[in-house]
Amino acid sequence: MSYLEKYHFWLENEYFDEPAKAELRALSGNKEEIKDRFYKDLEFGTGGLRGKIAMGTNRMNIYTVSRTTEGLANYLLEESPKDPHSLTPQNYLDRGVVIAYDCRHKSREFAETVALVLNANNIKTFLFEDIRPTPELSFTVRYLHAIVGIVITASHNPPEYNGYKIYGSDGGQIIPEIADKIIYHINQIKDYSLIKKIELFTATKKGLFNIIGSEIDQVYLQKVKELTIRDGDDLDKSIKIVYTPLHGAGNIPIRMILKERGFTNVFVVEEQTHPDPNFSTVESPNPENPAAFELAIQLGQKVNAEILIATDPDSDRIGLAVKNNPHHGEEHPFLSLRGSETTEAISSNIKSVEQSSHPSGIDSRFRGNDIEDSGNDTNLSLRAPVGSEAIPSVIARNDNDEAISTHNNQYTVLNGNQVGVLLLHYILSSKKELSQLPTNGFIVKTIVTSDMSRVIADSFGVETYETLTGFKFICHQVKVIEEKEKKSFLFGYEESIGYLAGDFVRDKDAVIASMLICEMAAYYHKKGLNLLQVLEDLYKKYGYYEEDQHSIYLEGQEGEKKIAEIMEVFRKDLPQIKNMEIVRINDILIGKSYHPKSLTLKTTSLDLPLSNVLKIVFSDGSWYCLRPSGTEPKIKLYLSFQAKTKKEALQKLHHVKEAIFKKMNSIIKPV
């Protein structure tokens, strides 16, 4: 059917209720909106659904959620006879599906819809009584030996979005091979009226619909607490900490775990403690975005807090800000404004955005600029992230690279790579000192995460594994290594502020990370150090690493073609950069790593799933990586450069980035 035929079908078919039809009737005459809502089905990606909440086949609503769940149910019914651990198919289905949700619009309604569709297929469900962190869902799947977990969340997306993520029986997000099987079953459902239904009362009476209360919370938090490395006299538990859950699910569990650990000065941003689907106090509930820390910074100044932590709505990711040390001097590695350095115009077709109001660590070069299609001319322009206007009381640098202090108590927001190496070094060094470091330990990171972690791990005799971007790949790798090689997982992280320790959760976990971050800060505070000083010491010991990322937005069918062309051109003709020798080209689309001079010279196979990713490695170990997004009309550029000094690393990064943008611009808007 055409999009208009689908639209009229929804208007006329008795399966769709009157409120749905009323919403659709209000669109009459708005062909563009009707087309956008019905020109395709909302795509089920490798992790699940994500989209705007509204009526239509290309939106999140009870009908698209029901269709997806019916497809999942059919997949589970097909798999049930194959399970070697179940005596009968029904034994398998009775292990059930755990369902969690966050504070977003329609989350509870969607969660109940999911449960009842599964119940109608005779599959038992366990629904949390209220909002819970996504990592607790992962834990509960493992703890209850469930067959699947589902969480209704759109993570840190804007308020008008919601989503649907599926987890396997190991508690990890499903990998592409499983997603493909589920997608097949979803696509077989052409008629919404064939989706099975059951009333809540009936499902409850049959024992199919079950509610999970606080009993799981206590078990989960106890497991988190058992990850304690240092305690007692090693820590200054009077350290002042500010926490904001950004209106999300982290509020109760994170405050509880910090209280149980004995931290006595935890100050919470009260305006952001209550669940709010509109995230009214922030432009974006994303702790990777410096603007999300605005209220935390204000409270931090008031109470003179040492660190500020913020978690996203489903509490799987965590951001960290650290009070700047006034005695550490101008050479501190985080007091240089990256805005003026990184938003420099690369060519006449690339326009810069002034970001001189931002400190290093909270501006474009730590957080990544967005580059978007500038209308009909298809020019590239650097675009500041949402909510990146000036925040009071942070450090800024002017064009002369001089620090400008706007308040006595300033804070620097660290990026995911920096928090990751701080946590990694703390975990490994502490375990070694306490004779707890296993001889067969390993860590896992993504291919776009800083290589500084590998250098640190090597220094402790710990092996590093790499995966594609996404925590589902990190946790799948952990599962494979633990099962096949019997090694001990120590830590996993990615540059987009996701971290994991322990063996009882199979996703990034902001509850675990919050406890370890506060423990780490308290340990160093007892020694008279703050985390910025510790990070500077790590740079001096292991080398300076400068990371950057940009998103190039190219929308529509023409933009899709340009993204494909960029990848094709870079595969055939890389920009040549003076004094930067390329030694490896890792083309993950073909699964090969080869020398730039010849496909047959020193070619090796990459132990990664095939994906449209291209990574260019230089002789000094620096690299850049290109990766089209699978969910948005953009291509992402990641850069990582290392040197003995910060200045040298920055110079390399700018030099290479200029050449890349020049090449991209010639493709997007040829002369």
XYZ file of C-alpha atoms in Angstrom:
671
model
C 0.000 0.000 0.000
C 1.023 3.609 -0.557
C 1.402 5.898 2.430
C -2.017 7.440 1.718
C -3.632 4.010 1.498
C -2.095 3.081 4.851
C -3.320 6.352 6.322
C -6.903 5.729 5.203
C -6.708 2.107 6.323
C -5.900 3.257 9.858
C -8.745 5.774 9.685
C -11.309 3.238 8.532
C -10.330 -0.075 10.121
C -12.202 -0.951 13.311
C -9.015 -2.374 14.893
C -7.719 1.144 15.622
C -9.475 2.981 18.448
C -11.228 6.326 18.258
C -8.468 8.420 19.930
C -6.004 7.091 17.334
C -8.379 7.964 14.500
C -9.047 11.421 15.930
C -5.315 12.144 15.995
C -4.998 11.010 12.385
C -8.052 12.965 11.200
C -6.396 16.101 12.537
C -3.646 15.557 9.953
C -6.057 15.863 7.020
C -4.477 17.981 4.291
C -0.980 17.781 5.788
C 0.502 15.441 3.197
C 4.085 15.804 4.384
C 3.246 14.747 7.925
C 1.018 11.916 6.717
C 3.784 10.714 4.417
C 6.379 10.818 7.190
C 4.128 8.798 9.483
C 3.138 6.139 6.952
C 5.749 5.887 4.189
C 7.431 2.987 5.998
C 7.207 0.837 9.101
C 9.199 1.980 12.119
C 12.436 0.103 11.643
C 13.549 -2.504 14.122
C 17.305 -2.052 14.356
C 19.909 -4.284 15.941
C 18.674 -3.293 19.407
C 14.984 -2.617 18.849
C 12.724 0.325 18.064
C 13.190 4.042 18.568
C 10.990 6.817 17.240
C 8.630 9.691 17.914
C 5.469 8.944 19.862
C 2.436 9.359 17.596
C -0.003 7.394 15.478
C 1.282 5.894 12.247
C 3.321 2.949 11.023
C 6.543 4.969 11.363
C 5.903 6.008 14.954
C 6.018 4.566 18.481
C 2.458 3.723 19.539
C 0.561 0.810 21.060
C -0.027 -0.684 17.617
C 3.570 -0.693 16.400
C 4.684 -1.879 19.839
C 2.112 -4.695 19.685
C 3.228 -5.730 16.200
C 6.868 -5.853 17.266
C 5.977 -7.879 20.354
C 3.883 -10.346 18.359
C 6.892 -10.852 16.089
C 9.096 -11.413 19.128
C 6.559 -13.867 20.559
C 6.547 -15.851 17.323
C 10.344 -15.959 17.406
C 10.291 -17.249 21.003
C 7.658 -19.841 20.152
C 9.851 -21.040 17.298
C 12.894 -21.218 19.576
C 11.156 -22.916 22.506
C 11.546 -26.523 21.284
C 15.272 -25.947 20.672
C 16.246 -24.967 24.213
C 18.415 -27.750 25.686
C 17.809 -26.593 29.264
C 14.012 -26.917 29.165
C 12.150 -30.217 29.388
C 9.279 -28.905 27.255
C 8.647 -25.801 25.117
C 6.284 -24.502 27.796
C 9.002 -24.808 30.459
C 11.059 -22.485 28.280
C 8.227 -19.971 27.914
C 7.492 -20.098 31.650
C 10.966 -18.766 32.395
C 9.372 -15.598 31.180
C 10.222 -12.164 29.894
C 11.316 -9.332 32.212
C 10.009 -5.869 31.290
C 11.284 -2.522 32.580
C 10.577 1.062 31.590
C 11.735 4.604 32.266
C 9.894 7.863 32.924
C 9.117 8.792 29.319
C 5.694 9.507 27.884
C 3.698 6.292 27.350
C 6.439 4.100 28.851
C 4.176 2.346 31.365
C 1.408 1.943 28.777
C 3.809 0.463 26.245
C 5.305 -1.851 28.882
C 1.875 -3.238 29.809
C 1.016 -3.621 26.122
C 4.180 -5.669 25.616
C 3.365 -7.869 28.606
C -0.191 -8.595 27.518
C 0.728 -9.459 23.919
C 3.289 -11.928 25.259
C 0.751 -13.270 27.767
C -1.733 -13.784 24.937
C 0.892 -16.051 23.392
C 1.101 -18.004 26.672
C 4.468 -16.444 27.573
C 4.921 -15.441 31.215
C 6.018 -11.856 31.977
C 7.562 -10.040 34.942
C 6.885 -6.301 34.864
C 8.603 -3.879 37.256
C 6.139 -1.966 39.421
C 7.764 1.391 38.616
C 10.625 2.916 36.644
C 13.972 1.144 36.926
C 17.476 1.627 35.483
C 18.131 -0.308 32.289
C 21.103 -2.157 33.864
C 18.799 -3.503 36.586
C 16.718 -5.044 33.794
C 19.866 -6.740 32.503
C 20.650 -8.020 35.995
C 17.115 -9.290 36.551
C 17.065 -11.281 33.312
C 20.165 -13.119 34.523
C 18.962 -13.421 38.122
C 15.562 -14.884 37.182
C 16.981 -16.982 34.315
C 14.455 -15.342 32.009
C 14.499 -15.993 28.277
C 14.326 -12.334 27.237
C 14.297 -8.828 28.687
C 12.619 -5.741 27.256
C 13.085 -2.144 28.331
C 10.911 0.722 27.143
C 13.232 3.711 26.834
C 14.713 6.132 24.347
C 17.707 6.751 26.588
C 18.745 10.421 26.293
C 16.676 11.314 23.201
C 14.298 14.319 23.273
C 10.980 14.007 25.172
C 8.888 13.246 22.090
C 10.750 9.947 21.574
C 10.420 6.518 23.075
C 11.970 3.163 22.299
C 11.983 -0.597 22.788
C 15.165 -2.582 23.442
C 15.446 -6.355 23.616
C 17.898 -8.312 25.758
C 18.832 -11.970 25.457
C 18.864 -14.592 28.197
C 22.435 -13.589 29.100
C 21.204 -10.088 29.978
C 22.956 -8.480 27.014
C 21.353 -6.574 24.158
C 20.592 -8.879 21.276
C 23.278 -9.125 18.604
C 22.531 -8.616 14.875
C 22.068 -12.324 14.096
C 19.257 -12.599 16.659
C 17.772 -9.245 15.644
C 17.540 -10.445 12.033
C 15.496 -13.475 13.096
C 13.111 -11.303 15.123
C 12.805 -8.824 12.246
C 11.823 -11.691 9.947
C 8.918 -12.609 12.221
C 7.849 -8.973 12.632
C 7.752 -8.518 8.866
C 5.439 -11.519 8.518
C 2.715 -9.638 10.405
C 0.823 -7.783 7.688
C -2.518 -7.580 9.487
C -2.693 -5.858 12.884
C -5.918 -7.676 13.709
C -3.993 -10.960 13.890
C -2.037 -9.741 16.928
C -3.178 -11.755 19.935
C -4.814 -10.028 22.903
C -5.687 -10.905 26.497
C -7.228 -8.874 29.299
C -5.055 -7.927 32.274
C -7.390 -9.616 34.746
C -7.330 -12.879 32.804
C -3.553 -12.823 32.339
C -3.030 -12.173 36.046
C -5.435 -14.935 37.062
C -3.594 -17.406 34.816
C -0.276 -16.490 36.425
C 1.066 -15.068 33.167
C 1.232 -11.403 34.252
C 3.482 -10.798 37.274
C 4.729 -7.656 39.023
C 8.277 -7.241 40.364
C 8.545 -5.108 43.494
C 11.509 -3.919 45.535
C 12.808 -7.422 46.264
C 15.038 -7.403 43.173
C 16.350 -3.915 43.993
C 17.993 -5.114 47.193
C 19.680 -8.066 45.515
C 20.935 -5.879 42.674
C 22.304 -3.162 44.969
C 24.035 -5.755 47.126
C 25.804 -7.079 44.029
C 26.836 -3.530 43.120
C 28.165 -2.990 46.641
C 30.257 -6.166 46.348
C 32.259 -4.435 43.597
C 33.821 -2.225 46.278
C 37.599 -2.203 45.856
C 38.753 0.162 48.610
C 36.944 1.156 51.770
C 37.456 2.330 55.335
C 40.522 4.434 56.034
C 41.544 4.408 52.360
C 38.704 6.788 51.535
C 37.630 10.268 52.554
C 33.904 9.612 52.622
C 33.192 13.181 53.658
C 34.046 14.290 50.111
C 31.278 16.526 48.766
C 29.405 15.029 45.825
C 26.586 16.520 43.757
C 24.292 14.112 41.923
C 21.541 14.721 39.384
C 19.414 11.941 37.875
C 18.146 14.369 35.195
C 14.551 13.343 36.033
C 15.315 9.696 35.337
C 15.440 6.232 36.871
C 18.787 6.594 38.646
C 17.537 8.761 41.499
C 16.673 6.093 44.084
C 19.249 3.343 43.387
C 22.239 5.671 43.096
C 21.359 7.603 46.234
C 20.845 4.295 48.037
C 24.167 2.782 46.980
C 26.115 5.916 47.912
C 24.370 6.004 51.285
C 25.116 2.324 51.899
C 28.758 2.944 51.021
C 28.876 5.612 53.725
C 29.266 8.795 51.681
C 27.955 11.470 54.034
C 27.947 14.561 51.832
C 25.871 13.695 48.770
C 23.849 16.678 47.570
C 21.073 16.032 45.055
C 19.737 18.549 42.537
C 16.180 18.619 43.877
C 14.697 20.205 40.746
C 15.800 17.140 38.766
C 14.955 14.305 41.170
C 11.329 13.740 40.205
C 10.471 11.698 37.104
C 9.491 14.123 34.359
C 8.806 12.881 30.815
C 9.342 16.401 29.491
C 12.768 16.784 31.154
C 11.656 20.324 31.885
C 14.873 21.638 33.437
C 17.211 20.704 30.565
C 17.269 21.089 26.805
C 18.550 17.541 26.511
C 18.721 14.901 29.292
C 22.103 13.770 28.032
C 24.968 13.861 30.567
C 27.404 13.818 27.661
C 26.117 17.320 26.931
C 27.751 19.940 29.209
C 24.531 21.965 29.410
C 22.932 19.105 31.348
C 25.253 20.009 34.255
C 24.018 23.589 34.621
C 21.960 23.080 37.796
C 24.522 20.642 39.186
C 27.226 23.270 38.706
C 25.144 25.842 40.555
C 24.633 23.467 43.473
C 28.268 22.404 43.331
C 29.388 25.995 43.777
C 26.989 26.483 46.642
C 28.226 23.484 48.623
C 31.812 23.508 47.294
C 31.498 19.996 45.869
C 34.551 18.136 44.604
C 32.741 16.189 41.886
C 29.400 16.313 40.082
C 27.788 13.219 38.557
C 24.784 13.048 36.233
C 22.924 10.043 34.837
C 20.660 9.817 31.805
C 16.938 8.924 31.998
C 17.414 5.134 31.993
C 20.567 5.378 34.120
C 22.925 3.385 31.958
C 25.259 6.290 31.123
C 26.969 8.708 33.507
C 28.726 12.042 33.124
C 31.365 13.457 35.482
C 32.471 17.004 36.246
C 35.419 17.802 38.520
C 36.212 20.950 40.467
C 39.233 22.618 38.970
C 42.291 22.771 41.208
C 43.210 26.465 41.616
C 46.802 25.537 42.446
C 47.392 23.328 39.453
C 48.469 26.117 37.118
C 47.850 27.136 33.560
C 49.422 24.022 32.066
C 46.570 21.798 33.204
C 45.542 19.649 30.230
C 41.858 20.583 30.469
C 42.039 24.362 30.647
C 42.358 24.966 26.920
C 39.262 25.943 25.025
C 38.717 23.575 22.191
C 36.031 25.678 20.554
C 38.284 28.223 18.855
C 40.797 25.513 18.022
C 38.394 23.031 16.495
C 35.690 25.110 14.883
C 38.205 26.867 12.666
C 36.859 27.073 9.108
C 38.414 24.343 6.991
C 37.345 25.734 3.620
C 35.116 28.428 2.203
C 32.186 26.021 2.376
C 32.640 25.158 6.073
C 31.342 27.765 8.492
C 32.365 27.868 12.131
C 30.303 28.372 15.259
C 31.813 30.555 17.983
C 32.236 28.523 21.158
C 34.634 30.681 23.116
C 32.309 30.575 26.106
C 33.100 26.926 26.719
C 35.905 25.328 28.669
C 37.905 22.446 27.470
C 36.097 19.299 28.437
C 32.656 20.738 27.848
C 32.902 22.183 24.393
C 32.924 20.941 20.848
C 36.210 19.122 20.687
C 35.569 16.939 23.692
C 31.933 16.429 22.859
C 32.080 16.485 19.093
C 30.700 19.070 16.690
C 27.750 18.277 14.507
C 28.023 19.117 10.845
C 24.769 19.437 8.996
C 23.376 19.887 5.535
C 22.912 23.640 5.134
C 19.914 23.584 2.867
C 19.950 23.509 -0.902
C 23.613 24.435 -1.216
C 24.652 21.294 0.685
C 27.419 23.191 2.443
C 29.077 21.707 5.481
C 28.745 23.772 8.617
C 29.862 23.102 12.151
C 26.916 23.087 14.497
C 27.175 23.317 18.268
C 25.483 20.503 20.203
C 21.991 21.089 21.579
C 22.126 23.093 24.761
C 25.706 24.218 24.309
C 25.151 27.875 25.097
C 27.386 29.450 27.716
C 27.101 27.995 31.194
C 27.951 30.327 34.093
C 30.942 29.490 36.245
C 32.991 27.487 33.842
C 36.414 28.103 32.374
C 36.632 29.689 28.931
C 39.604 30.492 26.751
C 39.831 33.432 24.434
C 41.602 33.460 21.076
C 44.933 34.016 22.841
C 44.436 30.731 24.712
C 44.400 32.410 28.122
C 42.218 30.982 30.871
C 39.304 33.204 31.863
C 37.770 32.421 35.240
C 34.145 33.435 35.753
C 33.848 32.056 39.293
C 36.156 30.929 42.074
C 34.823 27.364 42.032
C 34.945 26.122 38.459
C 34.115 22.683 37.070
C 35.418 20.742 34.104
C 33.160 18.160 32.470
C 35.267 15.198 31.409
C 34.589 13.181 28.292
C 33.972 9.451 28.172
C 37.532 8.580 27.223
C 38.926 10.505 30.190
C 36.530 9.026 32.735
C 37.211 5.609 31.236
C 40.985 5.763 31.655
C 40.636 7.190 35.172
C 38.386 4.309 36.208
C 40.506 1.734 34.410
C 43.737 2.860 36.042
C 42.085 3.089 39.463
C 40.644 -0.426 39.180
C 43.841 -2.049 37.918
C 46.252 -0.218 40.219
C 44.075 -0.818 43.281
C 43.569 -4.492 42.528
C 47.294 -4.922 41.963
C 48.172 -3.189 45.235
C 45.612 -5.292 47.098
C 46.755 -8.522 45.396
C 43.355 -8.874 43.704
C 44.463 -8.534 40.082
C 43.919 -11.849 38.260
C 46.645 -13.177 35.988
C 44.117 -13.774 33.210
C 42.280 -10.452 33.373
C 40.972 -8.604 30.338
C 39.180 -5.386 29.387
C 36.965 -4.571 26.402
C 36.596 -1.302 24.504
C 35.154 -0.251 21.156
C 37.243 0.525 18.073
C 36.455 4.259 18.417
C 37.475 4.453 22.085
C 40.869 5.856 23.126
C 43.878 3.559 22.789
C 45.213 5.026 26.031
C 43.215 2.306 27.763
C 45.181 -0.387 25.933
C 48.485 1.189 26.969
C 47.367 1.330 30.600
C 46.085 -2.253 30.518
C 49.337 -3.472 28.948
C 51.315 -1.893 31.782
C 49.414 -4.122 34.222
C 49.662 -7.252 32.094
C 45.961 -7.090 31.248
C 44.741 -8.023 27.766
C 42.570 -5.638 25.708
C 39.844 -6.708 23.275
C 38.123 -4.415 20.768
C 34.601 -4.498 19.372
C 32.381 -2.528 17.034
C 30.679 0.572 18.419
C 27.920 -0.252 20.896
C 27.794 -1.865 24.322
C 25.945 -4.886 22.983
C 29.166 -5.840 21.216
C 31.267 -5.210 24.329
C 29.079 -7.476 26.446
C 28.832 -10.152 23.781
C 32.631 -10.207 23.649
C 32.764 -10.553 27.440
C 30.388 -13.508 27.236
C 32.413 -15.251 24.519
C 35.774 -14.772 26.262
C 34.499 -15.844 29.674
C 32.867 -18.964 28.240
C 35.549 -20.061 25.781
C 38.781 -18.839 27.366
C 37.788 -18.762 31.038
C 39.354 -15.331 31.537
C 38.372 -12.714 34.124
C 36.534 -9.609 32.940
C 37.750 -6.461 34.695
C 36.293 -3.445 32.895
C 34.556 -2.359 29.702
C 33.772 1.081 28.356
C 33.092 3.216 25.308
C 33.729 6.868 24.565
C 30.019 7.729 24.814
C 30.140 7.622 28.671
C 29.167 3.983 29.149
C 31.074 1.839 31.700
C 30.810 -1.628 33.214
C 32.568 -3.688 35.874
C 31.483 -6.985 37.403
C 29.904 -10.116 35.970
C 26.238 -9.748 36.944
C 25.140 -7.086 34.425
C 25.577 -7.245 30.663
C 25.131 -3.599 29.718
C 26.646 -0.270 30.620
C 25.681 0.540 34.184
C 25.579 4.029 35.680
C 24.748 2.658 39.136
C 27.968 0.629 39.221
C 29.920 3.478 37.632
C 28.590 6.064 40.098
C 29.775 3.997 43.060
C 33.221 3.407 41.557
C 33.637 7.045 40.503
C 32.803 8.271 44.011
C 35.066 5.647 45.582
C 37.885 6.671 43.247
C 37.407 10.389 43.951
C 37.311 9.733 47.718
C 40.503 7.682 47.530
C 42.460 10.367 45.720
C 40.907 13.120 47.836
C 42.279 11.356 50.917
C 45.694 11.656 49.269
C 45.200 15.364 48.582
C 44.590 14.919 44.857
C 41.631 15.674 42.654
C 40.803 13.745 39.504
C 42.175 16.393 37.142
C 45.578 16.071 38.776
C 45.374 12.294 38.533
C 44.509 12.485 34.846
C 47.395 14.866 34.203
C 49.726 12.383 35.889
C 48.379 9.613 33.657
C 49.033 11.725 30.570
C 52.590 12.382 31.708
C 53.154 8.679 32.281
C 51.391 7.156 29.275
C 51.391 10.005 26.740
C 48.902 12.674 25.744
C 45.818 11.527 23.867
C 43.536 14.002 22.134
C 40.191 12.745 20.862
C 37.567 14.435 18.743
C 34.400 13.500 16.915
C 32.049 15.118 14.439
C 28.680 14.205 12.944
C 28.074 15.200 9.331
C 24.330 15.408 8.699
C 23.173 14.868 5.106
C 19.434 14.371 4.977
C 17.076 12.909 2.421
C 17.709 10.637 -0.519
C 20.425 12.909 -1.893
C 22.149 13.000 1.488
C 22.067 9.218 1.633
C 23.859 9.104 -1.709
C 26.490 11.593 -0.524
C 27.209 9.546 2.595
C 27.696 6.456 0.447
C 29.925 8.451 -1.905
C 32.095 9.722 0.957
C 32.719 6.165 2.125
C 33.423 4.997 -1.430
C 35.861 7.833 -2.183
C 37.765 7.426 1.093
C 38.111 3.716 0.427
C 39.659 4.438 -2.980
C 41.552 7.686 -2.427
C 42.559 8.715 1.095
C 43.740 12.271 1.736
C 47.535 12.347 1.867
C 48.820 14.243 4.889
C 52.343 15.566 5.265
C 54.405 13.937 8.032
C 51.578 11.492 8.795
C 52.341 8.052 7.355
C 49.393 5.677 6.979
C 50.420 2.136 7.902
C 47.075 0.317 8.130
C 43.656 0.618 6.570
C 41.064 -1.338 8.522
C 38.059 -1.796 6.248
C 35.508 -3.546 8.413
C 33.041 -3.750 5.524
C 35.247 -6.439 3.977
C 36.781 -7.605 7.258
C 40.345 -6.852 6.168
C 43.281 -4.821 7.460
C 45.809 -3.953 4.790
C 48.759 -1.718 3.942
C 47.836 1.387 1.909
C 50.332 0.504 -0.835
C 48.772 -2.832 -1.668
C 45.792 -4.997 -0.793
C 48.091 -8.008 -0.801
C 50.845 -6.495 1.368
C 50.550 -7.605 4.974
C 46.804 -8.130 4.663
C 45.157 -9.646 7.720
C 41.609 -10.567 8.658
C 39.750 -8.525 11.253
C 38.022 -10.421 14.026
C 34.943 -8.200 13.888
C 31.454 -8.526 12.398
C 31.265 -6.930 8.948
C 30.118 -3.313 9.156
C 30.408 -0.181 7.030
C 33.314 1.269 9.004
C 36.702 2.522 7.798
C 39.583 3.125 10.225
C 42.861 4.701 9.137
C 45.903 4.095 11.358
C 49.102 6.178 11.272
C 52.636 5.088 12.091
C 52.525 6.656 15.580
C 49.335 4.782 16.481
C 47.054 7.768 15.934
C 43.941 7.145 13.836
C 40.682 8.399 12.447
C 37.510 6.464 11.703
C 34.494 7.009 9.437
C 31.165 5.339 10.185
C 27.722 6.059 8.698
C 24.970 6.013 11.313
C 22.480 3.187 11.108
C 19.655 5.231 12.632
C 20.218 8.861 11.561
C 21.071 10.636 8.281
C 24.675 11.271 9.208
C 28.219 10.016 8.944
C 30.441 10.126 12.034
C 34.103 11.030 12.106
C 36.183 9.945 15.110
C 39.774 11.086 15.614
C 42.396 10.045 18.166
C 45.929 11.425 18.226
C 48.738 10.772 20.639
C 52.065 12.435 21.367
C 54.508 13.168 24.160
C 52.974 16.612 24.679
C 49.466 18.001 24.533
C 50.494 20.642 22.012
C 51.927 18.094 19.609
C 48.842 15.870 19.853
C 46.577 18.841 19.133
C 48.661 19.919 16.157
C 48.435 16.458 14.625
C 44.704 16.301 15.184
C 44.028 19.691 13.576
C 46.320 18.953 10.646
C 44.596 15.676 9.800
C 41.096 16.977 10.426
C 41.673 19.851 8.018
C 42.639 17.426 5.265
C 39.627 15.196 5.955
C 37.145 18.068 5.869
C 38.680 19.398 2.670
C 38.248 15.994 1.066
C 34.681 15.640 2.316
C 33.759 19.082 1.088
C 35.002 18.283 -2.414
C 32.630 15.302 -2.437
C 29.612 17.055 -0.957
C 29.945 20.184 -3.061
C 32.328 19.633 -5.957
C 33.646 22.675 -7.796
